[in-house]
CSV table of C-alpha atoms in Angstrom, one decimal:
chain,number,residue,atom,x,y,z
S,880,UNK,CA,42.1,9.5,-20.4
S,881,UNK,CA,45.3,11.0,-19.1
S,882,UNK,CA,47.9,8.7,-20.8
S,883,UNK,CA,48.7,10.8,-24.0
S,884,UNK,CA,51.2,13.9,-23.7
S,885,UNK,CA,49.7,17.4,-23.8
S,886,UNK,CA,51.4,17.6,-27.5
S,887,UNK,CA,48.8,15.4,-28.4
S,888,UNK,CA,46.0,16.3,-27.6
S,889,UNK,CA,46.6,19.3,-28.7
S,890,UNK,CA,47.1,17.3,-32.5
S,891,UNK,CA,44.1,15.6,-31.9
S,892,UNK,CA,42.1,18.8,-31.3
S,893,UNK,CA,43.5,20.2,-34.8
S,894,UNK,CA,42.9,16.8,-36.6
S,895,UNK,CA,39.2,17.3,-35.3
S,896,UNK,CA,39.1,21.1,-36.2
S,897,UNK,CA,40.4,20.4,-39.8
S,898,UNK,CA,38.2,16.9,-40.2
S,899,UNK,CA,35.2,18.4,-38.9
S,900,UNK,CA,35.9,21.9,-39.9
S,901,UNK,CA,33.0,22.8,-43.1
S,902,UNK,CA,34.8,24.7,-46.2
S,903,UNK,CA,34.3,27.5,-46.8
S,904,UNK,CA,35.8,31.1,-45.1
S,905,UNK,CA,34.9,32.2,-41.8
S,906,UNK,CA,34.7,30.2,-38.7
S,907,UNK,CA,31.6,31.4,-36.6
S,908,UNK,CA,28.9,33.8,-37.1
S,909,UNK,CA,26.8,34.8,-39.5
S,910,UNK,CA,29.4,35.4,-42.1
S,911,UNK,CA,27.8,35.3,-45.6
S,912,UNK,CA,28.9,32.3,-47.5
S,913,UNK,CA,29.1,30.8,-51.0
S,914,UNK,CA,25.7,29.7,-51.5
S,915,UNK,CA,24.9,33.5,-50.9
S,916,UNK,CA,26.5,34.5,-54.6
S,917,UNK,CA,24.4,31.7,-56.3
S,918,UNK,CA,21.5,33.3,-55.0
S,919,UNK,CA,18.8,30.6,-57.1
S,920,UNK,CA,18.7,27.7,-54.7
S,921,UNK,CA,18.2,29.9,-51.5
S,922,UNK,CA,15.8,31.7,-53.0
S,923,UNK,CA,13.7,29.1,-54.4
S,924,UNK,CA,13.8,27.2,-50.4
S,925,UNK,CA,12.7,30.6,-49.0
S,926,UNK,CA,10.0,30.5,-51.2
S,927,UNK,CA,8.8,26.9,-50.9
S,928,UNK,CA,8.9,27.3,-47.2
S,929,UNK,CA,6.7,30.4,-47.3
S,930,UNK,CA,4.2,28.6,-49.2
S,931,UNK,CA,4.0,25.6,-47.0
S,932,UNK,CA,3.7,27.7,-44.1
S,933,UNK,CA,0.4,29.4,-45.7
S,934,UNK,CA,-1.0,26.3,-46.4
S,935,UNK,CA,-0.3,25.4,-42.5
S,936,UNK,CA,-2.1,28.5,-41.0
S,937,UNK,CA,-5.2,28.1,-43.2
S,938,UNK,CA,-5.9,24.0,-42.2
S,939,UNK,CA,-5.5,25.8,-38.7
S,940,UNK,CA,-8.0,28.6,-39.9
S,941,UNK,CA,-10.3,25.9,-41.2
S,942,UNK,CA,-10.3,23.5,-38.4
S,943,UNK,CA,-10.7,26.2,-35.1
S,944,UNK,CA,-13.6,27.8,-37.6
S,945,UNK,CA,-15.5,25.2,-38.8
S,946,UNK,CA,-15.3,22.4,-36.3
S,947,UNK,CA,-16.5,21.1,-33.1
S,948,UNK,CA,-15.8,18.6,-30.1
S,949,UNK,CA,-18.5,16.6,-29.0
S,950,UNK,CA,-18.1,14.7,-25.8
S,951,UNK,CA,-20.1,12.3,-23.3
S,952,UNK,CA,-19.4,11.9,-19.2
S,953,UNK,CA,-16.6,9.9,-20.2
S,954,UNK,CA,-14.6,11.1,-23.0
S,955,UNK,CA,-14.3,12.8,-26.7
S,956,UNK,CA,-17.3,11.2,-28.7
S,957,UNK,CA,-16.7,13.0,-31.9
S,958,UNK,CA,-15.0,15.8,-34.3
S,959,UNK,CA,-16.6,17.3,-36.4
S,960,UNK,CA,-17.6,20.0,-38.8
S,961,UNK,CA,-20.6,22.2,-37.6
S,962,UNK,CA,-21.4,25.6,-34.9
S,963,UNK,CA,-22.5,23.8,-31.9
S,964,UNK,CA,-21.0,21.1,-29.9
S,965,UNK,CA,-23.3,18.5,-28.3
S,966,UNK,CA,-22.4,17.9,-24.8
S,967,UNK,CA,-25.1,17.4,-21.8
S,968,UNK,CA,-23.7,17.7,-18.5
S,969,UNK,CA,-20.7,19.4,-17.1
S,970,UNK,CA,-18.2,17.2,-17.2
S,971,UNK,CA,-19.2,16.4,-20.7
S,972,UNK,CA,-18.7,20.3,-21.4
S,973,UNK,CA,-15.6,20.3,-19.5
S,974,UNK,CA,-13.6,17.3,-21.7
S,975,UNK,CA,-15.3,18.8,-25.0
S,976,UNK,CA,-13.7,22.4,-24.0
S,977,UNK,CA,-10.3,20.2,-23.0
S,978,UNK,CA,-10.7,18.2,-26.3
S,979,UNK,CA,-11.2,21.5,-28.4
S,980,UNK,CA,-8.2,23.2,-26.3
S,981,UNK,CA,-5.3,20.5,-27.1
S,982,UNK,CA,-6.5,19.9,-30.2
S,983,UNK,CA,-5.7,23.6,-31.3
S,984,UNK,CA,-2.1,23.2,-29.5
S,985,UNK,CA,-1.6,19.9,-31.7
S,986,UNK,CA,-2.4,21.7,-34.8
S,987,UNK,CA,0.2,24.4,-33.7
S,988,UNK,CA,3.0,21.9,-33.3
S,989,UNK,CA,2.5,22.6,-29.2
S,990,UNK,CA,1.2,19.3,-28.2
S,991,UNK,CA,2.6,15.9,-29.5
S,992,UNK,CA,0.0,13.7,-27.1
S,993,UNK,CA,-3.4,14.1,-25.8
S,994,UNK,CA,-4.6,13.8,-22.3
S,995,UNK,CA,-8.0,14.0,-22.8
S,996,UNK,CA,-9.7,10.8,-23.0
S,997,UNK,CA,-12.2,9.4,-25.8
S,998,UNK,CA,-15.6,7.7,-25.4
S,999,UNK,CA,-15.6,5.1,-28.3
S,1000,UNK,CA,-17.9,2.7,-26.7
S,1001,UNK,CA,-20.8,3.3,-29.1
S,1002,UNK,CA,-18.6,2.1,-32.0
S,1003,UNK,CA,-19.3,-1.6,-33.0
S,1004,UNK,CA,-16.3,-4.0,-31.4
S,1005,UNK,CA,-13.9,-4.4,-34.4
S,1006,UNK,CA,-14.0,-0.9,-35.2
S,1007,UNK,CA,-13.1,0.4,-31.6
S,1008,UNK,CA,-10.1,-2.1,-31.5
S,1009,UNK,CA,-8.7,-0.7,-34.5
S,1010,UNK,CA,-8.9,2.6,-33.0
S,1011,UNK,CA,-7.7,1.6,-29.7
S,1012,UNK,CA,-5.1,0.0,-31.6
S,1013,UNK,CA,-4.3,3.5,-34.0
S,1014,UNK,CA,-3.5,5.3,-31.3
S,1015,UNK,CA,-0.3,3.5,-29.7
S,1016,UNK,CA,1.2,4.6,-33.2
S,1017,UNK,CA,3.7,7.6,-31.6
S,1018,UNK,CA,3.4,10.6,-32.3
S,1019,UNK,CA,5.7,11.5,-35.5
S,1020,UNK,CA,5.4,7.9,-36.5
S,1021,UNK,CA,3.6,5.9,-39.4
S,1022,UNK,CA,1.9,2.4,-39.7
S,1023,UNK,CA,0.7,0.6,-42.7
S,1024,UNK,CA,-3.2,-0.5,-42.7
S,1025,UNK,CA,-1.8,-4.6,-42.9
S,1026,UNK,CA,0.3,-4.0,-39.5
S,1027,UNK,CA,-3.0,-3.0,-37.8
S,1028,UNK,CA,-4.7,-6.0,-39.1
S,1029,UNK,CA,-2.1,-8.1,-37.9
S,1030,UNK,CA,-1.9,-5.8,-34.3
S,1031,UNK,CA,-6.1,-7.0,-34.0
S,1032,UNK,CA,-5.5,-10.0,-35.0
S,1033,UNK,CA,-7.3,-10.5,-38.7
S,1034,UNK,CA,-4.5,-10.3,-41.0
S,1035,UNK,CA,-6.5,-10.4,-44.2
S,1036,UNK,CA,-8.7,-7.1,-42.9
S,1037,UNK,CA,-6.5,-4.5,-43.9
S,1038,UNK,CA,-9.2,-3.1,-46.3
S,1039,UNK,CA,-11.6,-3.4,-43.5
S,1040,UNK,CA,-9.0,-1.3,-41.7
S,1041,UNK,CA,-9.4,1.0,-43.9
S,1042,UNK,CA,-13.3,1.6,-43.6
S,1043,UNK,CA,-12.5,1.7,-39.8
S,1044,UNK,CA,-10.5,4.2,-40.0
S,1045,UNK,CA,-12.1,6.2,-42.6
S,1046,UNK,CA,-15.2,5.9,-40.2
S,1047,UNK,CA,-12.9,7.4,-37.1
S,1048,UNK,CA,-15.1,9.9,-35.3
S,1049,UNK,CA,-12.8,11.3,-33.7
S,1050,UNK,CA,-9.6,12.1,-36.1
S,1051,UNK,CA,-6.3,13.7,-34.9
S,1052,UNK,CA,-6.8,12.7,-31.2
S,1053,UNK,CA,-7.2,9.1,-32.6
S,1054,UNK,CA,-4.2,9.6,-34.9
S,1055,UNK,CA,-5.9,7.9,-38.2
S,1056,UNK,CA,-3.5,9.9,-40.5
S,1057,UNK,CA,0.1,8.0,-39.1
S,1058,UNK,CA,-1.8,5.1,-41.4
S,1059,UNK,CA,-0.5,4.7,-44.8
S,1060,UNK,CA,-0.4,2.2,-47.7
S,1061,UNK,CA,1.9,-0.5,-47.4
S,1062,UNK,CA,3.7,0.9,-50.4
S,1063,UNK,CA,4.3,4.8,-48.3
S,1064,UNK,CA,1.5,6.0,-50.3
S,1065,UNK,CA,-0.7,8.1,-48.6
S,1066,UNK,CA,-3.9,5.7,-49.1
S,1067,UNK,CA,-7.1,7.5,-47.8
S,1068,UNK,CA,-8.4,10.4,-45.9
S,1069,UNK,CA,-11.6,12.4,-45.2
S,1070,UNK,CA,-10.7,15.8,-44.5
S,1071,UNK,CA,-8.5,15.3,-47.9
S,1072,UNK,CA,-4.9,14.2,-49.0
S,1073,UNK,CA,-3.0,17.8,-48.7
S,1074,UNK,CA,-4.3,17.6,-45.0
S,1075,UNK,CA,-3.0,14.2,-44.5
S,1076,UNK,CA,0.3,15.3,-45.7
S,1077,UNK,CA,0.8,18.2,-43.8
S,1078,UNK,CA,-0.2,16.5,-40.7
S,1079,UNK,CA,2.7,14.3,-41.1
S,1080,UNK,CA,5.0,16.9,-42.2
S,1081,UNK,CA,3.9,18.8,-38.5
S,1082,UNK,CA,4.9,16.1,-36.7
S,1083,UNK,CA,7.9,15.4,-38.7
S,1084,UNK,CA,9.2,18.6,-37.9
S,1085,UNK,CA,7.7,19.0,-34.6
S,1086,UNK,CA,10.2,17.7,-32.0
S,1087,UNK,CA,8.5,15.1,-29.3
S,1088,UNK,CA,11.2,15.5,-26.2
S,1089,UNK,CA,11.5,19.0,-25.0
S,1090,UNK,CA,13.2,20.2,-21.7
S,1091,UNK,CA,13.7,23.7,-20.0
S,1092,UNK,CA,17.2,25.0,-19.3
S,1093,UNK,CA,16.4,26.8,-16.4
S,1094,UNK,CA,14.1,23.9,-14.5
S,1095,UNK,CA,16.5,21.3,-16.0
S,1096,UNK,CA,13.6,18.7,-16.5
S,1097,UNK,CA,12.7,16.9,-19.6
S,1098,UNK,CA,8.9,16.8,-20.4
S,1099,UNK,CA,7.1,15.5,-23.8
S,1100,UNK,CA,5.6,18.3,-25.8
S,1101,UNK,CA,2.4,19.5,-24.9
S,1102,UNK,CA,3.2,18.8,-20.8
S,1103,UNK,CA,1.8,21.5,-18.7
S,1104,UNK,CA,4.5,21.9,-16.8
S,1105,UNK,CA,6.5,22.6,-19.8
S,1106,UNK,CA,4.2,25.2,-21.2
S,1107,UNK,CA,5.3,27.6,-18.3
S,1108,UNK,CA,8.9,27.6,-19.9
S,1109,UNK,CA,9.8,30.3,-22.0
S,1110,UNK,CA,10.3,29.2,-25.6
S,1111,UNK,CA,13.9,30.7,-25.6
S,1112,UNK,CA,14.6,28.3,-22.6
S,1113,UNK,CA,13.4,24.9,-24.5
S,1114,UNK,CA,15.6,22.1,-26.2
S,1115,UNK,CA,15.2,19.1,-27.6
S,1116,UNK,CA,16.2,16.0,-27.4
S,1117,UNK,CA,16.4,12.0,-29.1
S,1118,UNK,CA,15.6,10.1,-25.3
S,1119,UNK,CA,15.5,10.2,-22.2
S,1120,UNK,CA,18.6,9.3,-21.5
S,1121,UNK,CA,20.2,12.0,-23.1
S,1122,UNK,CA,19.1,14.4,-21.4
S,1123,UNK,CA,20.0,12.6,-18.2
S,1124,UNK,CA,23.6,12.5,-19.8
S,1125,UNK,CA,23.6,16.2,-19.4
S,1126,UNK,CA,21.8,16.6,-16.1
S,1127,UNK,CA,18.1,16.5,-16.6
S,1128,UNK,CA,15.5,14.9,-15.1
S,1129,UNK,CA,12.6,13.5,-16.4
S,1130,UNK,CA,9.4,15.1,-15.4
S,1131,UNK,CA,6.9,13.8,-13.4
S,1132,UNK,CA,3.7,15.0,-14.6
S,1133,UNK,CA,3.9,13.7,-18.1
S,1134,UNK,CA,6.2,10.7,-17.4
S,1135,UNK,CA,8.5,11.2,-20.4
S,1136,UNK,CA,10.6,7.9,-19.5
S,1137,UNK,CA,7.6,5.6,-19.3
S,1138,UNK,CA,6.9,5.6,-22.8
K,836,UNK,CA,23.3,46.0,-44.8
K,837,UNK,CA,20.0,45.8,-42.5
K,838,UNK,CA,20.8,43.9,-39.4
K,839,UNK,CA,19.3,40.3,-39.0
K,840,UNK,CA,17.3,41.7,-35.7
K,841,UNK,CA,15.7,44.5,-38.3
K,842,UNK,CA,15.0,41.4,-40.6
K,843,UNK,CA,13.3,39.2,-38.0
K,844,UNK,CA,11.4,41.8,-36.9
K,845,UNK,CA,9.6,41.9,-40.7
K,846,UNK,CA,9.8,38.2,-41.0
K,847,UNK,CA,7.0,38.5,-37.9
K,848,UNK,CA,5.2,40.6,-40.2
K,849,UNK,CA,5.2,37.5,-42.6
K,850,UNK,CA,7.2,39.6,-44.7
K,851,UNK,CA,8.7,37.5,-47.5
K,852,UNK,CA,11.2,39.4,-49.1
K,853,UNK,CA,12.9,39.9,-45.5
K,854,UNK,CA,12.5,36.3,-45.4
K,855,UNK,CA,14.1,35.2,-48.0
K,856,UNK,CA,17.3,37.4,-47.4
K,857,UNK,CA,17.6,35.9,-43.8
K,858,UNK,CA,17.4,32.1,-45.5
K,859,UNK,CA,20.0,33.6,-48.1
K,860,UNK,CA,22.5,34.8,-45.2
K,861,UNK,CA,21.9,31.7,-43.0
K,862,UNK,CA,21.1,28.9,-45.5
K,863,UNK,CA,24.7,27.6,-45.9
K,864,UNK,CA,26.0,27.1,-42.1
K,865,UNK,CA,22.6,25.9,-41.4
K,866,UNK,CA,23.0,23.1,-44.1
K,867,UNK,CA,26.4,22.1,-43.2
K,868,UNK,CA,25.6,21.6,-39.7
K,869,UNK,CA,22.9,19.6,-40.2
K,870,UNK,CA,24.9,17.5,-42.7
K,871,UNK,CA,27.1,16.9,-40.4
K,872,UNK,CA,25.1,15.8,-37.5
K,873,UNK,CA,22.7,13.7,-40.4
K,874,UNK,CA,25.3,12.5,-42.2
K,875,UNK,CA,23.2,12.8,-45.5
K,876,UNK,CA,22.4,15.7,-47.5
K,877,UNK,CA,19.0,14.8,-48.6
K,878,UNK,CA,18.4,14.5,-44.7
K,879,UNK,CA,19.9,18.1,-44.0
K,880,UNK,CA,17.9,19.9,-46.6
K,881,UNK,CA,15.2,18.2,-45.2
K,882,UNK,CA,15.9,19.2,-41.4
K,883,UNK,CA,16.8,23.1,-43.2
K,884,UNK,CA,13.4,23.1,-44.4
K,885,UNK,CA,11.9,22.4,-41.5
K,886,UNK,CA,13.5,24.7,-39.4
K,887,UNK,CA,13.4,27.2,-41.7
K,888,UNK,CA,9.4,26.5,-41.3
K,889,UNK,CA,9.3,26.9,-38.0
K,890,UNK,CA,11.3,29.9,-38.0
K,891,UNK,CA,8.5,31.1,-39.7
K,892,UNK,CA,5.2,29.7,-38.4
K,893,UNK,CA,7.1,30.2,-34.5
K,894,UNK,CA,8.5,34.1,-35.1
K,895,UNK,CA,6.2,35.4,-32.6
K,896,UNK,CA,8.3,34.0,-30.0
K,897,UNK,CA,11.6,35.5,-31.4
K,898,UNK,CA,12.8,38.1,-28.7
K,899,UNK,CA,15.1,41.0,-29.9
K,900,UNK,CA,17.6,40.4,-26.7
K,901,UNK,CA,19.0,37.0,-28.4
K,902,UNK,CA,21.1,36.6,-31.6
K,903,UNK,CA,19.2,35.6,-34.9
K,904,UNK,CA,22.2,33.0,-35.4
K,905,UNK,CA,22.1,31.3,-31.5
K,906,UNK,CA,17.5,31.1,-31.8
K,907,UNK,CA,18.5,29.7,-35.5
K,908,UNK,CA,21.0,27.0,-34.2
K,909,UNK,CA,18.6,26.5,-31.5
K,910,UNK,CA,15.9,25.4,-33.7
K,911,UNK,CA,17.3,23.8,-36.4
K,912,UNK,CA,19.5,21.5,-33.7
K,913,UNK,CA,16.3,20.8,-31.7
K,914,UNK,CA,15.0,19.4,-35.2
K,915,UNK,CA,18.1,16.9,-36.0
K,916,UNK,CA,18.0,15.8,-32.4
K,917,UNK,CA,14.7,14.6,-32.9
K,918,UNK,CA,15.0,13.0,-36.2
K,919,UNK,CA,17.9,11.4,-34.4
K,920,UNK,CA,15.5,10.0,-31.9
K,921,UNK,CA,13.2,9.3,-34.8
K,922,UNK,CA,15.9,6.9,-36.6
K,923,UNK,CA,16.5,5.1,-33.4
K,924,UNK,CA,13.0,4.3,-33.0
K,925,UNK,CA,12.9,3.0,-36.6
K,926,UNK,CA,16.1,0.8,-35.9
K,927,UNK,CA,13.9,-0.5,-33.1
K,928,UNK,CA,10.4,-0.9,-35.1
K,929,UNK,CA,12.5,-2.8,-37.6
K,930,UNK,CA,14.8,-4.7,-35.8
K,931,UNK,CA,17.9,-3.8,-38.4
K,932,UNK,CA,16.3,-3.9,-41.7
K,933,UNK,CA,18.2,-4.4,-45.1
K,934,UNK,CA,18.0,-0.6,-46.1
K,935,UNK,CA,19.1,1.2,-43.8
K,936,UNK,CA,20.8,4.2,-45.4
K,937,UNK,CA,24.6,4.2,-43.9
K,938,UNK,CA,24.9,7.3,-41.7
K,939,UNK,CA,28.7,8.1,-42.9
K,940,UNK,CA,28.4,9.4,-46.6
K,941,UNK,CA,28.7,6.5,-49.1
K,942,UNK,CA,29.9,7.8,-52.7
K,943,UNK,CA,33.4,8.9,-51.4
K,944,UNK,CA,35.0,5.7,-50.4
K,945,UNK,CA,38.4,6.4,-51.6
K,946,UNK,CA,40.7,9.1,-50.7
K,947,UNK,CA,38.3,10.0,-48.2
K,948,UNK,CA,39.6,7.4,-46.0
K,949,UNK,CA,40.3,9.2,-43.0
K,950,UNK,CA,37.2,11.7,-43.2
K,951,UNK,CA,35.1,8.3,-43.1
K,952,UNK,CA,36.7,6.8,-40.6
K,953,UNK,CA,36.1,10.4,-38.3
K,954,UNK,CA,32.4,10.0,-39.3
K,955,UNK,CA,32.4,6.5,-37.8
K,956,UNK,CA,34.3,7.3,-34.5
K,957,UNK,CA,31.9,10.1,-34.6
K,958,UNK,CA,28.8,8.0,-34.1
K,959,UNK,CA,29.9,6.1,-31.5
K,960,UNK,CA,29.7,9.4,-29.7
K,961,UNK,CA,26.4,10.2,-27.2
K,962,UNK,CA,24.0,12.6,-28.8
K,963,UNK,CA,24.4,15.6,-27.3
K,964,UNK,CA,28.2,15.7,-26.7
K,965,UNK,CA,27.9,14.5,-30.8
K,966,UNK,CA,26.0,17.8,-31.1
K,967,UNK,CA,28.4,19.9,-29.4
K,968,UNK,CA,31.9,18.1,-31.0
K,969,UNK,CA,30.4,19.1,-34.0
K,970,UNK,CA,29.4,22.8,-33.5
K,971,UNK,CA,32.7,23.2,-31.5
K,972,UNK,CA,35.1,22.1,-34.5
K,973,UNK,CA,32.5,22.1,-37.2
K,974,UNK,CA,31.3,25.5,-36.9
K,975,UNK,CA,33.6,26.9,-34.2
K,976,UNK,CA,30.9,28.0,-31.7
K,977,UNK,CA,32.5,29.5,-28.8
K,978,UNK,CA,31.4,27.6,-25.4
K,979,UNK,CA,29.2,30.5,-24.3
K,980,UNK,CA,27.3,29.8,-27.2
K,981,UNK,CA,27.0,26.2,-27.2
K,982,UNK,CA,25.7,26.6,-23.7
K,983,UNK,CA,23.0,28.8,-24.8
K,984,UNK,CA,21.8,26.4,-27.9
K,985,UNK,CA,21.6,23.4,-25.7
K,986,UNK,CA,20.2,25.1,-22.5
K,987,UNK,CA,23.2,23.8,-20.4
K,988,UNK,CA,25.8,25.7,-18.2
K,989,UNK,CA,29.1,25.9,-19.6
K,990,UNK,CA,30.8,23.3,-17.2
K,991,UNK,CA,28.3,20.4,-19.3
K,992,UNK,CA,29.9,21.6,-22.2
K,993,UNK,CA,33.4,21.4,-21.2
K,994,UNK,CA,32.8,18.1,-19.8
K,995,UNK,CA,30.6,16.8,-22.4
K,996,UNK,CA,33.2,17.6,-25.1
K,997,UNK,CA,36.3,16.4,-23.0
K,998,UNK,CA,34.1,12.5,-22.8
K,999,UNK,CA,32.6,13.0,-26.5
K,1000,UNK,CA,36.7,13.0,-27.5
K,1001,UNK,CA,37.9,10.6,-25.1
K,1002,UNK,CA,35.3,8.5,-27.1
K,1003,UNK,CA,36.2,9.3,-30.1
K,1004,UNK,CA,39.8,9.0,-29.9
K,1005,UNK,CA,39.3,5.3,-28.2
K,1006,UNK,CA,37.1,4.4,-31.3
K,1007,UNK,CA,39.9,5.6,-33.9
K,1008,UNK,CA,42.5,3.8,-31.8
K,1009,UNK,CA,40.4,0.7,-32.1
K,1010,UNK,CA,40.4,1.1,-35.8
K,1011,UNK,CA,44.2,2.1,-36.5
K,1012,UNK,CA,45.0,-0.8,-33.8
C-alpha cells in the first residue's frame, strides 16, 4: 500500500513505537529493569521454577529406572514397573526397544507423538475403544471422561470410562492423563496425581510445531528428521500455515499438515 | 557484574543462586513481551514460567557463541507461539464458547481508547509477522536479531513487518472510517 505519503508512514511507525513500545528505560538488550529493584517477586519465580524442575527430572529418574516396555509381533502390549521386559521374537524386541526409546524423548519434552504402534487386542472390546478413542486427544490437549463416552457411543459410561482408563496398560503412549473431570479436576491416576499434573504441565510448555532455520521445513516434535537440527536452529510455530507464510515447508516424513 | 555467559554456564551446573540472578536480570522484558503477544498477564506469567523451566531443564544445549538474551527470546517466543496455536485449537474444539477470555486487556476501557483499539488491529495480524511487529516496536530488536529468534533471513523480516503494518493500518482505518 503505496497511497499514503512517506510523512506518514513515517507517523505511523512512531504511533506503533510509542503504542507498542513497554515502559520502562532502555530500548533493547538486557538492560536491568524495575522489577530488578523489587527483587521479591523474581526471586520467589526463580525459585518455584527450580523446584518444579526437580520434581521433573526425578518422575524421569523414576520412570527410565523402574519401568519396562513389553511388546508382542505387533505392537506395545504394556508399561510397566519391573527389571525385565517380556518380548519373544525379534520384532517384538525391536518395537519394545522403539517403545522404551520415544517414551524417554516424550518424558524429556523431545517427542510430542509416538510412532510406535500398540497391541491392545487382548483388552476386552469396550475397553480397547476407549483407548483407541484416548489417543486422538492431541498432544497438549485435555478431554473430560463424559466426552469419551459420548466419542464411543454410551453416554451414561463415563464412570466406566474411568475404570478403562485406570486399567490402560499402556499409559503415556495411550495418553490416559489428557482425561480429566468434567469440572478441570484432575479425577484419577495410577502412577499418582503430582505425575498427572506435571505431565500436563510438559506438554503445556512443550511446543508441538517445530521447524529448522537452516532446512526451512516444519516438522512435529519428536520427527526424525528434525532431531538432526541443532537446537539453536529450531522455532516454533501455531500451524502450518504459518510457517508457510514465512517460507517453510512442511515435512514429509512426519506429515505435520495432515493432522 | 558477572556476565550472563558466566551465569549460564553455572545455571548448567544446576546452580540456583546463578539462576535466580539471570531470572532477576531477564524477568521484566521477558514478561512484557509475552504480555504483549498474550494479551493477558496471567497468561504471560504463565508462558515466563515456562520458559524459564525450560531454560533450565534444556541448559545443556545452551552454546556460549549466542547471546543469553537472543536463546531467551528464542524460547520463551517458541512457547507463546504455541499456546497461540493452543487457543486456536480450543476456538475450534468449542466452536466459540461463551467464556472466552477477550484477548485485548479488559479493565482499561476508558482512556485507553486508542491502546485498545492498536491491540485489536493487532490481532488481525498473521502470527509471526504479529511476533515480529511486536519485538520490533515493542522491545526494539534490531532486524539481525529478529532474524535469529525466528530462524528466518532478514529479507522475511523486512517483508513480514512491511504486510503485518499494511494490515494493521487497514484494520485501524476500518475502525476510524
Amino acid at each position: 500500500m503505496t497511497t499514503t505519503g512517506k510523512y506518514q508512514q513515517l507517523e505511523f511507525e512512531e504511533l506503533l513505537r510509542a503504542r507498542l513500545g513497554f515502559e520502562g528505560p532502555g530500548t533493547g538488550g538486557p538492560a536491568p529493569d524495575a522489577s530488578r529493584a523489587v527483587g521479591g517477586p523474581s526471586k520467589a519465580l526463580a525459585r518455584r521454577v527450580f523446584a518444579s524442575a526437580r520434581w521433573r527430572f526425578e518422575h524421569l529418574d523414576r520412570i527410565r529406572d523402574g519401568f519396562v516396555v513389553d511388546a508382542s509381533g505387533r505392537g506395545v502390549t504394556a508399561i510397566r514397573p519391573g527389571r525385565t521386559s517380556e518380548a519373544a521374537g525379534s520384532a517384538a524386541r525391536r518395537l519394545a526397544a522403539q517403545g522404551r526409546e520415544e517414551l524417554l524423548q516424550y518424558l524429556e519434552g523431545e517427542r510430542t507423538f509416538f510412532q510406535v504402534p500398540v497391541d491392545l487386542d487382548r483388552l476386552p472390546d469396550f475397553q480397547r475403544r476407549v483407548l483407541d478413542e484416548a489417543c486422538h486427544i492431541p498432544y497438549g490437549e485435555v478431554r473430560s471422561y463424559s466426552f469419551l463416552a459420548e466419542r464411543v457411543d454410551h453416554p451414561r459410561a463415563a464412570r466406566a470410562v474411568g475404570t478403562a482408563l485406570g486399567r490402560n496398560p499402556v499409559p503415556f503412549i495411550v495418553p490416559c492423563h489428557r482425561i480429566l473431570r468434567g469440572d478441570a479436576s484432575l479425577g484419577g491416576y495410577g502412577f499418582g496425581l503430582p505425575m498427572k499434573a506435571d505431565l500436563l504441565a510438559l506438554e503445556r510448555g512443550t511446543p508441538v510445531l517445530q521447524g529448522c532455520a537452516t532446512t526451512r521445513i516444519v516438522c512435529r516434535v519428536g520427527c526424525a528428521a528434525l532431531r538432526r537440527a541443532r537446537p539453536d536452529n529450531r522455532v516454533a510455530f501455531a500451524s502450518v500455515a504459518d510457517a508457510r507464510s514465512i517460507g517453510y515447508r512442511a515435512c514429509r516424513l512426519c506429515r505435520p499438515a495432515d493432522r | 557484574m558477572t556476565s550472563d555467559r558466566a551465569l549460564m554456564r553455572r545455571v548448567r551446573q544446576r546452580d540456583e543462586r546463578a539462576f535466580t540472578e539471570l531470572v532477576a536480570r531477564h524477568e521484566g522484558r521477558l514478561r512484557a513481551v509475552a504480555a504483549r503477544l498474550l494479551g493477558s498477564r496471567p497468561d504471560a506469567e504463565d508462558a515466563v514460567q515456562r520458559a524459564l523451566l525450560q531454560v533450565l531443564t534444556a541448559a545443556r544445549s545452551y552454546r556460549p557463541e549466542w547471546a543469553v538474551s537472543t536463546w531467551l527470546y528464542r524460547i520463551l517466543t517458541n512457547i507463546c507461539v504455541d499456546e497461540i496455536r493452543r487457543r486456536r485449537v480450543r476456538l475450534e474444539h468449542r466452536a466459540a464458547g461463551p467464556d472466552l477470555p477477550s484477548p485485548g486487556g479488559r479493565g482499561s476501557v476508558d482512556g485507553a481508547g486508542a491502546l485498545i483499539d492498536i491491540q485489536r488491529a493487532l490481532l488481525k495480524v498473521p502470527t509471526e509477522a504479529r511476533l515480529l511487529l511486536v519485538l520490533h516496536y515493542g522491545d526494539g530488536m534490531s532486524y539481525g536479531e529478529l532474524a535469529r529468534v525466528r530462524g528466518i533471513s532478514i529479507n522475511t523480516v523486512k517483508s513480514q513487518l512491511a504486510r503485518g503494518k499494511t494490515i494493521m493500518r487497514t484494520a485501524l482505518e476500518e475502525r476510524s472510517a
